[in-house]
Short mmCIF file of C-alpha atoms and ligand atoms in Angstrom, two decimals:
data_model
loop_
_atom_site.label_atom_id
_atom_site.label_comp_id
_atom_site.label_asym_id
_atom_site.label_seq_id
_atom_site.Cartn_x
_atom_site.Cartn_y
_atom_site.Cartn_z
CA UNK S 1 -23.77 -18.98 -19.20
CA UNK S 2 -22.13 -17.49 -16.11
CA UNK S 3 -23.85 -15.20 -13.63
CA UNK S 4 -20.60 -13.27 -13.27
CA UNK S 5 -17.25 -13.03 -14.99
CA UNK S 6 -14.63 -11.09 -13.05
CA UNK S 7 -11.72 -9.69 -15.06
CA UNK S 8 -8.53 -9.74 -13.00
CA UNK S 9 -7.58 -11.92 -10.03
CA UNK S 10 -5.94 -9.31 -7.80
CA UNK S 11 -7.31 -8.60 -4.29
CA UNK S 12 -10.35 -6.83 -5.78
CA UNK S 13 -11.15 -9.47 -8.38
CA UNK S 14 -10.48 -12.66 -6.44
CA UNK S 15 -12.36 -11.46 -3.36
CA UNK S 16 -15.30 -10.45 -5.57
CA UNK S 17 -15.31 -13.88 -7.23
CA UNK S 18 -15.23 -15.72 -3.89
CA UNK S 19 -17.99 -13.62 -2.29
CA UNK S 20 -20.18 -13.98 -5.43
CA UNK S 21 -19.70 -17.77 -5.38
CA UNK S 22 -20.54 -17.85 -1.66
CA UNK S 23 -23.76 -16.01 -2.50
CA UNK S 24 -24.73 -18.78 -4.96
CA UNK S 25 -23.66 -17.25 -8.29
CA UNK S 26 -21.93 -19.21 -11.06
CA UNK S 27 -18.61 -17.40 -11.37
CA UNK S 28 -15.52 -17.32 -13.57
CA UNK S 29 -12.45 -15.14 -13.17
CA UNK S 30 -10.14 -14.22 -16.05
CA UNK S 31 -6.44 -13.87 -15.27
CA UNK S 32 -3.58 -13.77 -17.75
CA UNK S 33 -0.70 -14.06 -15.28
CA UNK S 34 0.75 -17.49 -14.56
CA UNK S 35 -0.46 -17.25 -10.96
CA UNK S 36 -3.49 -15.70 -9.23
CA UNK S 37 -3.32 -12.72 -6.85
CA UNK S 38 -2.53 -9.81 -9.19
CA UNK S 39 0.06 -7.14 -8.45
CA UNK S 40 -0.43 -7.41 -4.68
CA UNK S 41 0.49 -11.05 -4.27
CA UNK S 42 2.91 -11.43 -7.18
CA UNK S 43 4.99 -8.24 -7.35
CA UNK S 44 3.57 -5.82 -4.77
CA UNK S 45 2.41 -6.03 -1.16
CA UNK S 46 3.45 -9.61 -0.42
CA UNK S 47 6.97 -9.88 -1.90
CA UNK S 48 7.85 -6.42 -0.57
CA UNK S 49 6.71 -7.43 2.91
CA UNK S 50 8.86 -10.57 2.73
CA UNK S 51 11.90 -8.43 1.90
CA UNK S 52 10.95 -5.86 4.55
CA UNK S 53 10.75 -8.63 7.15
CA UNK S 54 14.09 -10.16 6.19
CA UNK S 55 15.90 -6.81 6.02
CA UNK S 56 14.31 -5.72 9.31
CA UNK S 57 15.88 -8.76 10.96
CA UNK S 58 19.29 -7.70 9.60
CA UNK S 59 18.71 -4.15 10.81
CA UNK S 60 17.80 -5.32 14.32
CA UNK S 61 20.90 -7.48 14.43
CA UNK S 62 23.22 -4.67 13.38
CA UNK S 63 21.60 -1.81 15.29
CA UNK S 64 20.07 -3.24 18.44
CA UNK S 65 21.37 -6.69 19.36
CA UNK S 66 24.39 -5.42 21.31
CA UNK S 67 22.13 -3.15 23.39
CA UNK S 68 20.04 -6.21 24.24
CA UNK S 69 23.13 -8.11 25.38
CA UNK S 70 23.25 -10.27 22.27
CA UNK S 71 26.92 -9.81 21.44
CA UNK S 72 28.94 -10.31 18.27
CA UNK S 73 25.93 -11.08 16.11
CA UNK S 74 26.79 -11.07 12.46
CA UNK S 75 24.96 -12.33 9.42
CA UNK S 76 26.36 -12.66 5.92
CA UNK S 77 23.63 -11.61 3.55
CA UNK S 78 22.83 -14.30 0.99
CA UNK S 79 20.79 -12.22 -1.43
CA UNK S 80 19.80 -15.18 -3.60
CA UNK S 81 18.41 -16.97 -0.53
CA UNK S 82 16.53 -13.85 0.50
CA UNK S 83 14.98 -13.61 -2.97
CA UNK S 84 14.11 -17.31 -2.83
CA UNK S 85 12.40 -16.78 0.54
CA UNK S 86 10.46 -13.92 -1.07
CA UNK S 87 9.39 -16.19 -3.96
CA UNK S 88 8.38 -18.98 -1.55
CA UNK S 89 6.22 -16.50 0.37
CA UNK S 90 4.56 -15.39 -2.87
CA UNK S 91 3.99 -18.98 -4.02
CA UNK S 92 2.24 -20.12 -0.84
CA UNK S 93 -0.10 -17.15 -1.11
CA UNK S 94 -0.90 -17.44 -4.83
CA UNK S 95 -1.49 -21.20 -4.46
CA UNK S 96 -3.80 -20.37 -1.56
CA UNK S 97 -6.02 -18.35 -3.91
CA UNK S 98 -6.03 -21.22 -6.40
CA UNK S 99 -7.23 -23.51 -3.60
CA UNK S 100 -9.97 -21.04 -2.65
CA UNK S 101 -11.12 -20.86 -6.29
CA UNK S 102 -11.42 -24.65 -6.45
CA UNK S 103 -13.17 -24.78 -3.07
CA UNK S 104 -15.72 -22.21 -4.24
CA UNK S 105 -16.09 -23.78 -7.73
CA UNK S 106 -14.84 -20.67 -9.52
CA UNK S 107 -13.54 -21.27 -13.05
CA UNK S 108 -10.17 -19.67 -13.75
CA UNK S 109 -10.23 -18.60 -17.41
CA UNK S 110 -6.50 -18.35 -18.20
CA UNK S 111 -5.63 -15.53 -20.59
CA UNK S 112 -6.35 -11.86 -21.19
CA UNK S 113 -9.96 -10.73 -21.49
CA UNK S 114 -11.69 -8.53 -24.02
CA UNK S 115 -15.31 -7.47 -23.57
CA UNK S 116 -16.69 -7.79 -27.10
CA UNK S 117 -20.26 -6.79 -26.12
CA UNK S 118 -22.26 -6.53 -22.89
CA UNK S 119 -22.43 -10.08 -21.53
CA UNK S 120 -19.65 -11.37 -23.79
CA UNK S 121 -16.05 -11.86 -22.68
CA UNK S 122 -13.47 -13.23 -25.09
CA UNK S 123 -10.45 -15.05 -23.68
CA UNK S 124 -8.14 -16.46 -26.37
CA UNK S 125 -10.35 -18.06 -29.04
CA UNK S 126 -13.36 -18.58 -26.81
CA UNK S 127 -16.15 -16.14 -26.08
CA UNK S 128 -17.89 -16.72 -22.75
CA UNK S 129 -21.42 -15.52 -21.99
CA UNK S 130 -22.31 -13.95 -18.67
CA UNK S 131 -25.09 -11.94 -17.07
CA UNK S 132 -22.65 -9.57 -15.32
CA UNK S 133 -19.05 -8.44 -15.70
CA UNK S 134 -16.81 -6.93 -13.01
CA UNK S 135 -13.63 -5.24 -14.24
CA UNK S 136 -10.86 -5.48 -11.63
CA UNK S 137 -7.91 -4.92 -13.94
CA UNK S 138 -5.80 -2.90 -11.48
CA UNK S 139 -3.01 -0.43 -12.15
CA UNK S 140 0.53 -0.14 -13.50
CA UNK S 141 3.41 2.25 -12.64
CA UNK S 142 3.13 5.66 -14.29
CA UNK S 143 5.77 6.56 -16.84
CA UNK S 144 8.01 9.53 -16.03
CA UNK S 145 9.00 11.79 -18.92
CA UNK S 146 12.68 11.45 -19.76
CA UNK S 147 13.04 8.15 -17.88
CA UNK S 148 13.06 4.70 -19.48
CA UNK S 149 12.44 1.82 -17.09
CA UNK S 150 14.19 -1.44 -17.97
CA UNK S 151 13.57 -4.03 -15.26
CA UNK S 152 15.61 -6.70 -17.06
CA UNK S 153 18.72 -4.51 -17.22
CA UNK S 154 18.17 -3.69 -13.53
CA UNK S 155 19.58 -0.13 -13.57
CA UNK S 156 16.43 2.00 -13.91
CA UNK S 157 13.61 -0.01 -12.38
CA UNK S 158 10.06 0.28 -11.12
CA UNK S 159 8.78 -1.57 -8.05
CA UNK S 160 8.61 -4.88 -9.96
CA UNK S 161 12.27 -4.65 -10.98
CA UNK S 162 13.32 -3.37 -7.56
CA UNK S 163 12.23 -6.52 -5.74
CA UNK S 164 14.24 -8.71 -8.10
CA UNK S 165 17.60 -6.97 -8.49
CA UNK S 166 20.48 -9.31 -9.30
CA UNK S 167 22.60 -7.90 -6.49
CA UNK S 168 22.34 -5.41 -3.64
CA UNK S 169 23.45 -2.06 -5.09
CA UNK S 170 25.94 0.21 -3.34
CA UNK S 171 23.94 3.31 -4.19
CA UNK S 172 20.31 3.85 -5.12
CA UNK S 173 18.33 6.94 -6.07
CA UNK S 174 14.61 6.68 -5.40
CA UNK S 175 12.43 9.06 -7.38
CA UNK S 176 9.34 9.85 -5.28
CA UNK S 177 8.98 9.81 -1.48
CA UNK S 178 5.66 7.97 -1.54
CA UNK S 179 4.82 4.58 -0.08
CA UNK S 180 6.68 2.47 -2.64
CA UNK S 181 9.85 4.60 -2.54
CA UNK S 182 10.10 4.52 1.25
CA UNK S 183 9.24 0.82 1.68
CA UNK S 184 11.63 -0.46 -0.99
CA UNK S 185 14.18 2.22 -0.08
CA UNK S 186 14.04 0.84 3.48
CA UNK S 187 14.78 -2.70 2.30
CA UNK S 188 17.99 -1.63 0.56
CA UNK S 189 19.00 0.96 3.16
CA UNK S 190 18.93 -1.81 5.78
CA UNK S 191 21.01 -4.09 3.55
CA UNK S 192 23.76 -1.48 3.26
CA UNK S 193 22.79 0.50 0.14
CA UNK S 194 23.23 4.29 0.36
CA UNK S 195 19.73 5.51 -0.54
CA UNK S 196 18.92 9.04 -1.71
CA UNK S 197 15.27 9.98 -2.24
CA UNK S 198 14.46 12.82 -4.64
CA UNK S 199 10.94 14.19 -4.09
CA UNK S 200 9.10 16.87 -6.00
CA UNK S 201 7.12 18.15 -3.01
CA UNK S 202 8.55 19.78 0.14
CA UNK S 203 7.53 16.86 2.38
CA UNK S 204 7.62 13.08 2.21
CA UNK S 205 4.46 10.89 2.03
CA UNK S 206 2.10 13.31 0.28
CA UNK S 207 -1.30 13.77 1.92
CA UNK S 208 -0.25 12.49 5.35
CA UNK S 209 -0.61 14.39 8.61
CA UNK S 210 2.07 17.12 8.76
CA UNK S 211 3.49 16.08 12.14
CA UNK S 212 3.75 12.48 10.93
CA UNK S 213 5.58 13.60 7.79
CA UNK S 214 8.17 15.54 9.82
CA UNK S 215 8.79 12.84 12.44
CA UNK S 216 8.88 10.07 9.85
CA UNK S 217 11.47 11.94 7.78
CA UNK S 218 13.56 12.51 10.91
CA UNK S 219 13.49 8.80 11.79
CA UNK S 220 14.35 7.66 8.25
CA UNK S 221 17.19 10.20 8.07
CA UNK S 222 18.59 8.76 11.31
CA UNK S 223 18.42 5.33 9.68
CA UNK S 224 20.63 6.59 6.85
CA UNK S 225 18.22 7.86 4.19
CA UNK S 226 19.18 11.07 2.39
CA UNK S 227 16.31 13.28 1.22
CA UNK S 228 16.36 15.90 -1.50
CA UNK S 229 12.96 17.61 -1.32
CA UNK S 230 11.42 20.22 -3.59
CA UNK S 231 13.25 18.67 -6.53
CA UNK S 232 11.74 17.53 -9.83
CA UNK S 233 13.51 14.75 -11.72
CA UNK S 234 13.65 15.58 -15.42
CA UNK S 235 15.61 12.64 -16.79
CA UNK S 236 17.82 9.61 -16.18
CA UNK S 237 20.73 8.59 -18.43
CA UNK S 238 22.34 5.17 -18.33
CA UNK S 239 25.98 4.61 -19.35
CA UNK S 240 28.21 1.62 -18.52
CA UNK S 241 25.59 0.11 -16.23
CA UNK S 242 25.30 3.23 -14.05
CA UNK S 243 22.63 5.89 -13.98
CA UNK S 244 22.81 9.68 -13.83
CA UNK S 245 19.68 11.38 -12.53
CA UNK S 246 19.01 14.98 -13.57
CA UNK S 247 16.78 17.09 -11.36
CA UNK S 248 15.86 20.69 -10.76
CA UNK S 249 15.79 21.73 -7.12
CA UNK S 250 13.86 24.75 -5.85
CA UNK S 251 16.98 25.55 -3.87
CA UNK S 252 20.03 24.92 -6.02
CA UNK S 253 18.74 24.75 -9.61
CA UNK S 254 19.80 22.00 -12.03
CA UNK S 255 21.72 19.13 -10.42
CA UNK S 256 22.92 15.61 -11.22
CA UNK S 257 23.26 12.48 -9.07
CA UNK S 258 24.87 9.15 -9.92
CA UNK S 259 23.68 5.77 -8.73
CA UNK S 260 23.98 2.04 -9.40
CA UNK S 261 20.20 1.71 -9.42
CA UNK S 262 17.35 4.19 -9.84
CA UNK S 263 13.90 3.26 -8.55
CA UNK S 264 11.07 5.15 -10.21
CA UNK S 265 8.24 5.35 -7.67
CA UNK S 266 6.19 8.28 -8.87
CA UNK S 267 2.73 6.75 -8.68
CA UNK S 268 0.53 4.30 -10.53
CA UNK S 269 -2.18 4.68 -13.16
CA UNK S 270 -5.34 2.65 -13.82
CA UNK S 271 -4.82 -0.25 -16.21
CA UNK S 272 -7.54 -1.31 -18.64
CA UNK S 273 -5.65 -1.77 -21.92
CA UNK S 274 -7.05 -4.33 -24.36
CA UNK S 275 -10.42 -4.67 -22.62
CA UNK S 276 -12.20 -2.92 -25.49
CA UNK S 277 -13.77 -0.29 -23.21
CA UNK S 278 -13.75 2.40 -25.90
CA UNK S 279 -15.71 0.30 -28.42
CA UNK S 280 -18.04 -0.84 -25.65
CA UNK S 281 -18.77 2.78 -24.66
CA UNK S 282 -17.54 2.59 -21.05
CA UNK S 283 -16.97 6.17 -19.88
CA UNK S 284 -13.66 7.10 -18.25
CA UNK S 285 -12.94 9.95 -15.85
CA UNK S 286 -10.60 12.81 -16.81
CA UNK S 287 -7.80 10.93 -15.02
CA UNK S 288 -8.33 7.77 -17.08
CA UNK S 289 -10.10 5.82 -14.34
CA UNK S 290 -13.21 3.79 -15.16
CA UNK S 291 -16.18 5.92 -14.10
CA UNK S 292 -18.62 4.22 -11.72
CA UNK S 293 -21.72 5.15 -9.71
CA UNK S 294 -22.25 4.41 -6.01
CA UNK S 295 -23.11 0.78 -6.92
CA UNK S 296 -19.88 0.27 -8.90
CA UNK S 297 -21.84 0.31 -12.19
CA UNK S 298 -20.10 1.73 -15.27
CA UNK S 299 -21.96 3.61 -18.00
CA UNK S 300 -22.71 0.25 -19.71
CA UNK S 301 -25.47 -1.88 -18.10
CA UNK S 302 -24.21 -5.16 -16.61
CA UNK S 303 -20.60 -3.96 -16.52
CA UNK S 304 -19.15 -2.99 -13.12
CA UNK S 305 -15.66 -1.90 -12.07
CA UNK S 306 -13.66 -1.84 -8.81
CA UNK S 307 -10.19 -1.43 -7.33
CA UNK S 308 -7.23 0.53 -8.71
CA UNK S 309 -8.99 0.93 -12.08
CA UNK S 310 -11.65 3.20 -10.51
CA UNK S 311 -11.32 6.42 -8.45
CA UNK S 312 -10.12 6.29 -4.83
CA UNK S 313 -6.94 5.23 -3.03
CA UNK S 314 -4.97 2.51 -4.81
CA UNK S 315 -4.96 0.08 -1.91
CA UNK S 316 -5.47 -3.69 -1.93
CA UNK S 317 -7.90 -3.57 1.00
CA UNK S 318 -10.01 -0.84 -0.62
CA UNK S 319 -10.25 -3.09 -3.70
CA UNK S 320 -11.19 -6.08 -1.51
CA UNK S 321 -13.98 -4.11 0.15
CA UNK S 322 -15.30 -3.03 -3.24
CA UNK S 323 -15.04 -6.63 -4.47
CA UNK S 324 -17.24 -7.90 -1.66
CA UNK S 325 -19.67 -5.00 -2.02
CA UNK S 326 -20.14 -5.33 -5.80
CA UNK S 327 -20.69 -9.09 -5.46
CA UNK S 328 -23.44 -8.34 -2.96
CA UNK S 329 -24.98 -5.70 -5.26
CA UNK S 330 -25.01 -8.18 -8.17
CA UNK S 331 -26.56 -10.86 -5.90
CA UNK S 332 -29.37 -8.43 -5.03
CA UNK S 333 -28.05 -7.43 -1.60
CA UNK S 334 -26.88 -4.08 -0.28
CA UNK S 335 -23.11 -3.93 -0.74
CA UNK S 336 -21.51 -0.78 0.64
CA UNK S 337 -18.03 0.64 1.26
CA UNK S 338 -17.38 3.33 3.88
CA UNK S 339 -14.68 5.37 2.15
CA UNK S 340 -14.24 7.52 5.27
CA UNK S 341 -12.72 4.61 7.18
CA UNK S 342 -10.03 3.10 4.96
CA UNK S 343 -6.71 2.75 6.78
CA UNK S 344 -3.38 3.39 5.09
CA UNK S 345 -0.18 1.75 6.30
CA UNK S 346 3.48 2.16 5.38
CA UNK S 347 5.35 -0.99 6.40
CA UNK S 348 8.66 0.60 7.32
CA UNK S 349 10.31 0.48 10.75
CA UNK S 350 8.61 1.99 12.58
CA UNK S 351 5.33 1.48 10.76
CA UNK S 352 3.19 4.46 9.88
CA UNK S 353 -0.59 4.11 9.89
CA UNK S 354 -3.46 6.48 9.44
CA UNK S 355 -7.21 6.52 9.03
CA UNK S 356 -9.73 9.29 8.49
CA UNK S 357 -8.89 12.97 8.45
CA UNK S 358 -5.53 14.60 9.05
CA UNK S 359 -5.54 17.54 11.47
CA UNK S 360 -5.05 19.85 8.47
CA UNK S 361 -8.02 18.40 6.56
CA UNK S 362 -10.26 18.39 9.63
CA UNK S 363 -9.53 22.08 10.26
CA UNK S 364 -10.01 22.91 6.57
CA UNK S 365 -13.47 21.31 6.74
CA UNK S 366 -14.56 24.16 9.01
CA UNK S 367 -14.94 22.06 12.17
CA UNK S 368 -13.62 22.91 15.60
CA UNK S 369 -10.99 20.26 16.07
CA UNK S 370 -8.98 18.87 18.96
CA UNK S 371 -5.88 16.72 18.62
CA UNK S 372 -4.75 14.34 21.37
CA UNK S 373 -1.13 13.32 20.95
CA UNK S 374 0.82 10.80 22.98
CA UNK S 375 4.56 10.22 22.44
CA UNK S 376 5.76 6.62 22.65
CA UNK S 377 8.52 7.81 25.01
CA UNK S 378 5.76 7.50 27.62
CA UNK S 379 4.96 3.91 26.64
CA UNK S 380 6.87 1.22 28.52
CA UNK S 381 6.49 -1.50 25.90
CA UNK S 382 7.73 0.65 23.01
CA UNK S 383 10.74 1.64 25.13
CA UNK S 384 11.53 -2.00 25.91
CA UNK S 385 11.44 -2.67 22.16
CA UNK S 386 13.84 0.26 21.49
CA UNK S 387 11.13 1.80 19.28
CA UNK S 388 9.88 4.79 21.24
CA UNK S 389 10.48 7.49 18.63
CA UNK S 390 6.91 7.68 17.36
CA UNK S 391 3.55 8.85 18.64
CA UNK S 392 -0.19 8.35 18.42
CA UNK S 393 -2.29 11.31 17.37
CA UNK S 394 -6.05 11.26 17.54
CA UNK S 395 -8.19 13.89 15.82
CA UNK S 396 -11.64 14.51 17.31
CA UNK S 397 -14.45 16.98 16.78
CA UNK S 398 -14.13 19.59 19.58
CA UNK S 399 -17.92 19.95 19.91
CA UNK S 400 -19.02 16.30 19.83
CA UNK S 401 -15.78 14.44 20.77
CA UNK S 402 -16.43 12.15 17.78
CA UNK S 403 -13.21 10.63 16.38
CA UNK S 404 -12.38 12.01 12.94
CA UNK S 405 -9.01 10.36 12.34
CA UNK S 406 -5.89 8.80 13.79
CA UNK S 407 -2.21 8.87 12.85
CA UNK S 408 0.35 6.54 14.35
CA UNK S 409 4.10 6.11 13.98
CA UNK S 410 5.35 3.17 15.97
CA UNK S 411 5.89 -0.57 16.22
CA UNK S 412 2.77 -2.42 15.09
CA UNK S 413 1.05 0.81 13.97
CA UNK S 414 -0.49 -1.12 11.08
CA UNK S 415 -2.23 -3.43 13.55
CA UNK S 416 -3.12 -0.78 16.16
CA UNK S 417 -4.92 1.43 13.65
CA UNK S 418 -7.80 -1.05 13.44
CA UNK S 419 -8.94 -0.23 16.97
CA UNK S 420 -9.64 3.27 15.70
CA UNK S 421 -11.24 1.95 12.48
CA UNK S 422 -13.76 -0.05 14.53
CA UNK S 423 -14.34 2.93 16.83
CA UNK S 424 -14.98 5.17 13.81
CA UNK S 425 -17.36 2.62 12.23
CA UNK S 426 -19.37 2.78 15.46
CA UNK S 427 -19.25 6.60 15.47
CA UNK S 428 -17.29 6.49 18.73
CA UNK S 429 -16.13 9.49 20.73
CA UNK S 430 -12.53 9.81 21.90
CA UNK S 431 -13.90 9.24 25.40
CA UNK S 432 -15.20 5.78 24.37
CA UNK S 433 -11.62 4.74 23.59
CA UNK S 434 -10.32 6.50 26.71
CA UNK S 435 -12.76 4.52 28.90
CA UNK S 436 -11.82 1.18 27.32
CA UNK S 437 -9.40 -0.88 29.42
CA UNK S 438 -6.20 -1.59 27.45
CA UNK S 439 -3.86 -4.41 28.49
CA UNK S 440 -0.53 -3.44 30.05
CA UNK S 441 2.15 -3.41 28.83
CA UNK S 442 1.13 -2.94 25.19
CA UNK S 443 1.89 -0.28 22.61
CA UNK S 444 -1.90 0.00 22.18
CA UNK S 445 -2.02 1.76 25.55
CA UNK S 446 -0.66 4.76 23.64
CA UNK S 447 -3.88 4.84 21.62
CA UNK S 448 -5.85 5.07 24.84
CA UNK S 449 -3.49 7.75 26.14
CA UNK S 450 -4.02 9.80 22.95
CA UNK S 451 -7.77 9.46 23.54
CA UNK S 452 -7.28 10.58 27.15
CA UNK S 453 -5.30 13.55 25.80
CA UNK S 454 -8.46 14.58 23.91
CA UNK S 455 -10.17 14.90 27.33
CA UNK S 456 -8.71 15.61 30.78
CA UNK S 457 -5.20 14.57 29.79
CA UNK S 458 -2.96 11.56 29.26
CA UNK S 459 -1.45 9.92 32.35
CA UNK S 460 2.14 9.14 31.32
CA UNK S 461 3.31 12.53 30.04
P1 NAI A 1 2.79 7.92 -4.49
O1 NAI A 1 1.76 8.65 -5.25
O2 NAI A 1 2.52 7.45 -3.10
O3 NAI A 1 4.13 8.83 -4.42
C1 NAI A 1 4.78 9.30 -5.58
C2 NAI A 1 5.66 10.48 -5.23
O4 NAI A 1 6.47 10.81 -6.35
C3 NAI A 1 4.89 11.73 -4.85
O5 NAI A 1 5.32 12.19 -3.60
C4 NAI A 1 5.25 12.71 -5.99
O6 NAI A 1 5.28 14.05 -5.55
C5 NAI A 1 6.61 12.21 -6.42
N1 NAI A 1 7.00 12.60 -7.79
C6 NAI A 1 6.24 12.51 -8.92
N2 NAI A 1 6.94 12.94 -10.00
C7 NAI A 1 8.18 13.30 -9.56
C8 NAI A 1 9.37 13.81 -10.20
N3 NAI A 1 9.43 14.03 -11.52
N4 NAI A 1 10.47 14.07 -9.43
C9 NAI A 1 10.43 13.84 -8.09
N5 NAI A 1 9.34 13.35 -7.44
C10 NAI A 1 8.22 13.07 -8.16
O7 NAI A 1 3.19 6.71 -5.45
P2 NAI A 1 3.94 5.33 -5.21
O8 NAI A 1 4.80 5.37 -3.98
O9 NAI A 1 4.57 5.03 -6.52
O10 NAI A 1 2.77 4.32 -4.91
C11 NAI A 1 1.78 4.07 -5.91
C12 NAI A 1 0.50 3.56 -5.29
O11 NAI A 1 0.67 2.30 -4.70
C13 NAI A 1 -0.01 4.49 -4.21
O12 NAI A 1 -1.37 4.74 -4.44
C14 NAI A 1 0.20 3.72 -2.94
O13 NAI A 1 -0.81 4.00 -2.00
C15 NAI A 1 0.14 2.27 -3.41
N6 NAI A 1 0.96 1.44 -2.53
C16 NAI A 1 0.55 1.22 -1.25
C17 NAI A 1 1.32 0.49 -0.39
C18 NAI A 1 0.85 0.30 1.01
O14 NAI A 1 -0.32 0.52 1.27
N7 NAI A 1 1.72 -0.05 1.96
C19 NAI A 1 2.61 -0.09 -0.79
C20 NAI A 1 2.96 0.25 -2.13
C21 NAI A 1 2.15 0.97 -2.96
#
């Protein structure tokens, strides 16, 4: 008899299993993939970051080396080697989780789970008994009407197919200007592919701060991206190994576009097929997510759920936080996730990072709001790195000076955002950040300058 069986070994599930084991519970984790780590480690965050790193190096060489006095640099792209480097990166990470499972005495039950009754999990021919179950079964790409994804054929692909194309395409159409479309689009754009992004809405990166959306689009356009906004894709046809994308644009009506490869990046949906949730009586939300209360409990006692399968942003780190928290709840402690302080990062060049409220959302909440913005043109380090196109924008309550959110475009934005996360966890005012000494020369000084801009003014503008 286990204390806990976790279903799914992605960032939510494996972190939950490790924390529960650390807290003294007898834990097993069910995973049907050949390797641990779920979507994130196997086909998501980690392999895409490997390809982003490699292609960024190529981009720097082509675009910036001569300016730095590094002349005649040229690299032939060996795509197979780049894919092998990606696979090596994935393998070291997935093996790392296997090591952590052994270290924490967590049993890996290999196979796909079905919950046959509360406290009973069937994997293959064996039914395992457990006091508690945590479902961390993740998400899969959403299907788009009129579009058939075939990752093996490699013409119309989702994110999994896009990080394993047989060759670098000459042209690519990306459907959806969200995180996946822009990250993977960046990889290929840097490797020479002509990338066109077709997006239903009038702006890229839905839900982001408006000024960030505009500046980010400008920067990506300068890098070679083409954007068709306000355009709904209605179908993709494949003939002779090439794709034709049909879309209806607000301006321009029905149109067609040809490409070697089409990446469908129109969102993800919760995945819980085959778990037997219907028969078990686990209630779902209207959007097909597993419904949970503030302690991650589903409608069936002893069955909890976390991560992409439940409401909230589909982010690995949100799932990890929930994994730790639910383990603590099950162990009789007080697990908690602060959903107001979950950063979001897009790992393009420059990176885009945000936490908390956008200026638009803060104003809509009825508060008096002030925004302190500092352009990286005033930051010496960003200029020395030839990456001074972005800015830091801090949103604070005009009455209390309390920080409500931050939005950064710039080198290392995904690291810098955590300064603001910590400040927000401590309920800090913009002045607290403004009074904190920041090392010179760092890009982080721009965060302090944005905080100063919320008060008597930034120095370097
Ligand atoms: P997304 O929801 O971020 O963006 C999808 C976009 O597709 C939206 O802008 C939507 O308006 C557009 N769209 C939908 N139907 C369309 C149509 N018929 N024609 C044209 N455009 C259409 O989804 P995405 O990029 O697929 O990412 C899925 C999830 O994975 C997100 O929750 C994201 O946060 C997460 N993710 C996070 C990463 C990170 O944190 N760096 C990296 C990759 C994924």
